[in-house]
Coordinates of C-alpha atoms in Angstrom, one line a residue:
X29 CA -38.9 -73.9 -81.5
X30 CA -39.6 -70.0 -81.0
X31 CA -42.3 -69.0 -78.8
X32 CA -44.2 -65.7 -78.9
X33 CA -46.6 -63.9 -77.2
X34 CA -49.5 -61.8 -78.9
X35 CA -51.4 -59.1 -78.6
X36 CA -55.6 -60.1 -77.8
X37 CA -56.4 -56.5 -78.3
X38 CA -55.2 -56.1 -82.0
X39 CA -57.3 -56.5 -85.1
X40 CA -55.6 -59.6 -86.6
X41 CA -56.2 -61.2 -83.3
X42 CA -59.7 -60.1 -83.4
X43 CA -59.8 -61.6 -87.1
X44 CA -58.0 -64.8 -86.3
X45 CA -60.5 -65.3 -83.3
X46 CA -63.9 -64.8 -86.2
X47 CA -62.1 -67.1 -88.8
X48 CA -61.3 -69.7 -86.2
X49 CA -65.1 -69.7 -84.7
X50 CA -66.3 -69.3 -88.6
X51 CA -64.2 -72.9 -89.4
X52 CA -66.0 -74.2 -86.1
X53 CA -69.4 -73.4 -87.3
X54 CA -68.7 -74.6 -90.9
X55 CA -67.5 -77.9 -89.8
X56 CA -70.7 -78.1 -87.9
X57 CA -72.7 -77.3 -91.2
X58 CA -70.7 -80.0 -93.0
X59 CA -71.5 -82.6 -90.3
X60 CA -75.1 -81.8 -90.0
X61 CA -75.3 -82.1 -94.0
X62 CA -73.5 -85.4 -94.6
X63 CA -75.5 -86.9 -91.4
X64 CA -79.1 -86.2 -92.6
X65 CA -77.5 -87.1 -96.4
X66 CA -79.8 -90.2 -96.5
X67 CA -82.7 -88.9 -94.8
X68 CA -83.0 -85.8 -97.3
X69 CA -83.3 -88.4 -100.6
X70 CA -86.7 -89.3 -98.7
X71 CA -88.1 -92.9 -99.4
X72 CA -87.2 -94.9 -102.7
X73 CA -90.1 -94.8 -105.5
X74 CA -91.3 -97.7 -106.6
X75 CA -93.2 -96.2 -109.7
X76 CA -94.2 -92.8 -111.4
X77 CA -96.9 -91.8 -108.9
X78 CA -94.1 -92.7 -105.8
X79 CA -91.2 -90.7 -107.9
X80 CA -93.4 -87.3 -107.6
X81 CA -94.2 -88.2 -103.9
X82 CA -90.6 -88.9 -103.4
X83 CA -89.5 -86.0 -104.5
X84 CA -91.5 -83.6 -102.6
X85 CA -90.6 -85.4 -99.6
X86 CA -87.0 -84.7 -100.7
X87 CA -87.6 -81.2 -101.5
X88 CA -89.3 -80.3 -98.1
X89 CA -87.0 -82.7 -95.9
X90 CA -84.0 -80.6 -97.6
X91 CA -85.4 -77.2 -96.9
X92 CA -85.7 -78.7 -93.3
X93 CA -82.2 -79.2 -92.7
X94 CA -81.4 -75.9 -94.9
X95 CA -83.3 -74.0 -92.1
X96 CA -81.2 -76.0 -89.2
X97 CA -78.1 -75.4 -91.0
X98 CA -79.1 -71.3 -91.2
X99 CA -79.9 -71.8 -87.4
X100 CA -76.6 -73.2 -86.6
X101 CA -75.0 -70.4 -88.6
X102 CA -76.8 -67.9 -86.6
X103 CA -75.7 -69.3 -83.5
X104 CA -72.6 -68.8 -84.4
X105 CA -72.9 -65.2 -85.5
X106 CA -74.4 -64.8 -81.6
X107 CA -70.9 -66.3 -80.7
X108 CA -68.8 -63.9 -82.5
X109 CA -70.7 -61.4 -80.4
X110 CA -70.9 -62.6 -77.1
X111 CA -68.3 -64.8 -76.8
X112 CA -65.7 -63.2 -74.3
X113 CA -61.7 -64.0 -74.8
X114 CA -60.5 -65.4 -71.5
X115 CA -56.9 -66.1 -70.3
X116 CA -53.6 -65.0 -71.8
X117 CA -53.6 -65.6 -75.6
X118 CA -51.6 -69.1 -76.1
X119 CA -48.1 -69.1 -77.7
X120 CA -47.7 -69.5 -81.3
X121 CA -45.1 -72.6 -82.3
X122 CA -43.1 -71.8 -85.1
X123 CA -44.1 -68.0 -84.9
X124 CA -43.7 -66.6 -88.6
X125 CA -41.5 -64.4 -87.3
X126 CA -38.4 -66.9 -86.7
X127 CA -38.9 -67.9 -90.4
X128 CA -38.3 -66.4 -93.7
X129 CA -40.2 -68.1 -96.4
X130 CA -38.3 -70.4 -98.9
X131 CA -37.1 -68.3 -101.7
X132 CA -38.0 -65.1 -100.4
X133 CA -35.8 -61.8 -99.5
X134 CA -37.1 -59.1 -96.9
X135 CA -37.7 -57.0 -100.0
X136 CA -40.2 -59.5 -101.2
X137 CA -42.8 -57.9 -98.2
X138 CA -43.4 -54.6 -100.4
X139 CA -45.3 -55.2 -103.1
X140 CA -44.6 -53.3 -106.6
X141 CA -46.0 -49.8 -106.5
X142 CA -46.7 -49.4 -110.0
X143 CA -48.8 -52.9 -110.5
X144 CA -52.2 -52.5 -111.2
X145 CA -54.1 -55.0 -108.8
X146 CA -57.8 -56.9 -109.3
X147 CA -59.1 -58.5 -106.5
X148 CA -61.9 -60.9 -106.7
X149 CA -63.3 -64.5 -105.6
X150 CA -62.1 -66.8 -108.6
X151 CA -65.1 -69.3 -109.6
X152 CA -63.3 -72.1 -109.5
X153 CA -59.9 -73.1 -107.5
X154 CA -59.0 -76.5 -108.4
X155 CA -61.3 -78.6 -106.7
X156 CA -63.3 -75.6 -104.9
X157 CA -66.3 -74.0 -106.6
X158 CA -67.5 -70.4 -105.8
X159 CA -70.7 -70.6 -103.9
X160 CA -73.0 -67.7 -105.8
X161 CA -76.7 -66.4 -106.2
X162 CA -79.1 -66.7 -103.2
X163 CA -77.1 -69.6 -101.5
X164 CA -73.8 -67.2 -101.0
X165 CA -75.9 -64.3 -100.3
X166 CA -77.9 -66.2 -97.1
X167 CA -74.2 -67.7 -95.9
X168 CA -73.0 -64.2 -96.1
X169 CA -76.1 -62.6 -94.1
X170 CA -75.9 -65.6 -91.1
X171 CA -72.4 -66.7 -91.0
X172 CA -70.1 -65.2 -88.7
X173 CA -67.2 -63.6 -88.7
X174 CA -67.5 -60.9 -92.0
X175 CA -64.4 -58.5 -91.8
X176 CA -65.6 -54.9 -91.5
X177 CA -63.5 -53.8 -94.5
X178 CA -62.4 -56.7 -96.3
X179 CA -64.6 -59.0 -98.4
X180 CA -65.7 -62.5 -97.9
X181 CA -66.6 -65.9 -100.0
X182 CA -67.5 -69.4 -99.4
X183 CA -66.3 -72.4 -101.8
X184 CA -67.8 -75.8 -101.9
X185 CA -65.0 -78.1 -101.8
X186 CA -63.7 -81.8 -102.4
X187 CA -65.7 -82.8 -99.2
X188 CA -69.3 -83.7 -99.4
X189 CA -69.9 -81.0 -96.9
X190 CA -71.8 -77.8 -98.3
X191 CA -68.6 -75.6 -97.5
X192 CA -64.8 -76.5 -98.0
X193 CA -63.1 -73.0 -97.9
X194 CA -63.7 -69.9 -96.2
X195 CA -61.8 -66.7 -98.0
X196 CA -61.2 -63.3 -96.6
X197 CA -59.2 -60.8 -98.0
X198 CA -58.7 -57.4 -97.2
X199 CA -56.7 -54.8 -99.4
X200 CA -55.0 -51.4 -99.1
X201 CA -57.6 -50.6 -101.8
X202 CA -60.8 -51.1 -99.2
X203 CA -58.5 -50.3 -95.9
X204 CA -56.0 -47.7 -95.8
X205 CA -54.7 -48.5 -93.1
X206 CA -53.0 -51.7 -93.7
X207 CA -50.9 -49.6 -95.5
X208 CA -49.0 -48.9 -92.2
X209 CA -47.8 -52.1 -92.0
X210 CA -45.0 -52.5 -94.1
X211 CA -41.9 -53.7 -92.4
X212 CA -41.3 -57.8 -92.3
X213 CA -41.5 -57.5 -88.6
X214 CA -44.8 -55.5 -89.0
X215 CA -46.1 -58.3 -90.5
X216 CA -44.7 -61.3 -88.9
X217 CA -46.6 -59.4 -85.8
X218 CA -49.8 -59.4 -88.0
X219 CA -49.7 -63.3 -88.9
X220 CA -48.8 -64.0 -84.9
X221 CA -51.9 -62.4 -83.6
X222 CA -54.0 -63.7 -86.2
X223 CA -52.7 -67.5 -85.2
X224 CA -53.1 -66.4 -81.9
X225 CA -56.6 -65.5 -82.0
X226 CA -57.4 -68.3 -83.9
X227 CA -55.9 -70.7 -81.3
X228 CA -53.8 -72.4 -84.2
X229 CA -51.3 -74.9 -83.1
X230 CA -48.3 -76.1 -85.6
X231 CA -48.2 -72.8 -87.1
X232 CA -45.7 -73.3 -90.3
X233 CA -44.1 -70.6 -93.0
X234 CA -44.7 -72.0 -96.3
X235 CA -44.0 -70.4 -100.1
X236 CA -45.5 -67.4 -100.4
X237 CA -45.8 -67.4 -104.0
X238 CA -44.8 -64.6 -106.7
X239 CA -46.6 -61.6 -104.8
X240 CA -44.0 -61.7 -102.1
X241 CA -44.7 -61.6 -98.1
X242 CA -45.4 -64.2 -95.7
X243 CA -48.0 -67.3 -95.9
X244 CA -48.3 -69.6 -93.0
X245 CA -51.0 -72.5 -91.9
X246 CA -52.0 -74.0 -88.8
X247 CA -54.1 -76.5 -87.3
X248 CA -57.6 -75.5 -85.6
X249 CA -59.1 -78.3 -83.3
X250 CA -62.8 -79.1 -83.7
X251 CA -65.2 -81.5 -82.4
X252 CA -64.7 -83.8 -84.9
X253 CA -60.8 -83.0 -85.8
X254 CA -58.4 -80.8 -87.0
X255 CA -59.1 -78.2 -89.5
X256 CA -56.9 -75.9 -91.0
X257 CA -56.7 -72.0 -91.5
X258 CA -53.8 -70.3 -93.8
X259 CA -53.1 -66.6 -93.9
X260 CA -51.2 -64.4 -95.9
X261 CA -49.6 -60.9 -95.9
X262 CA -48.0 -58.4 -97.9
X263 CA -47.4 -54.4 -97.7
X264 CA -50.9 -54.4 -99.5
X265 CA -53.0 -57.5 -98.7
X266 CA -54.3 -59.5 -95.8
X267 CA -55.6 -62.9 -96.8
X268 CA -56.9 -66.1 -94.9
X269 CA -58.7 -68.7 -95.8
X270 CA -60.4 -71.8 -93.7
X271 CA -59.8 -75.3 -94.9
X272 CA -62.5 -77.9 -93.9
X273 CA -61.5 -81.0 -96.5
X274 CA -57.5 -80.7 -96.2
X275 CA -55.6 -82.6 -93.2
X276 CA -52.1 -81.7 -94.4
X277 CA -50.5 -78.3 -93.6
X278 CA -48.2 -78.5 -96.9
X279 CA -51.2 -79.1 -98.8
X280 CA -53.2 -76.6 -97.5
X281 CA -50.3 -74.1 -98.1
X282 CA -50.5 -75.2 -101.7
X283 CA -54.7 -74.7 -101.8
X284 CA -54.1 -71.6 -99.9
X285 CA -51.3 -70.7 -102.7
X286 CA -53.7 -71.2 -105.8
X287 CA -56.5 -68.7 -103.9
X288 CA -54.2 -66.3 -103.6
X289 CA -52.8 -66.4 -106.7
X290 CA -56.2 -66.8 -108.3
X291 CA -58.0 -64.0 -106.3
X292 CA -55.4 -61.4 -106.7
X293 CA -54.3 -60.4 -110.5
X294 CA -51.8 -57.7 -111.3
X295 CA -50.8 -56.1 -114.4

């Protein structure tokens, strides 16, 4: 196993740190949502009059819980801007620079120049459904870690919580600076810094899919267990996803690849 250092001053390190905090916030949201499920439903109605009253109670309690969720998210936002990184960044286990993804060649890290791309969130990716409308807008407003130049989306997942996946994508179409890191070494450095910022462990390379580049996943420790973050990179795109409902790196990598393929169309 090769251990590599990381650069805490880099943007990719900051992106990893922000997504790691965002994942912790999402886990807290899930815990509150699941833990209050019975209470939110309110009393069981015994008649027509009781049904109307019980419905009103359920709505009121649901609004209370949603308010608590937003407060948790807001606290996470404050954390992003006030929490200082202390100490040296952790070494990344099985760093991406030490491996070549299965079926990939070094030239695969360069996207076809002639391809036209459309990058946008897919309405549904497997068991994951995109949050839209007012709910999505509220998450965007208060949940921490929004990328400065990229885009971010929230998905409901197969679990019981309100957020199953947190998807962030940056592209050269939105940020010309990304075009500066095109070599396999530069891309590996960015992924290493990202996972170091997220404090991820057991970082492992996986098949990056038809668009090439590199895709890796690792575990992030939370109060209720290990969650998973995955990231992919090529010469034109940086993508990261936090998954709260997956417990296997291999399965999470499959989900991440599905998100990458569904979110980035090339013609």
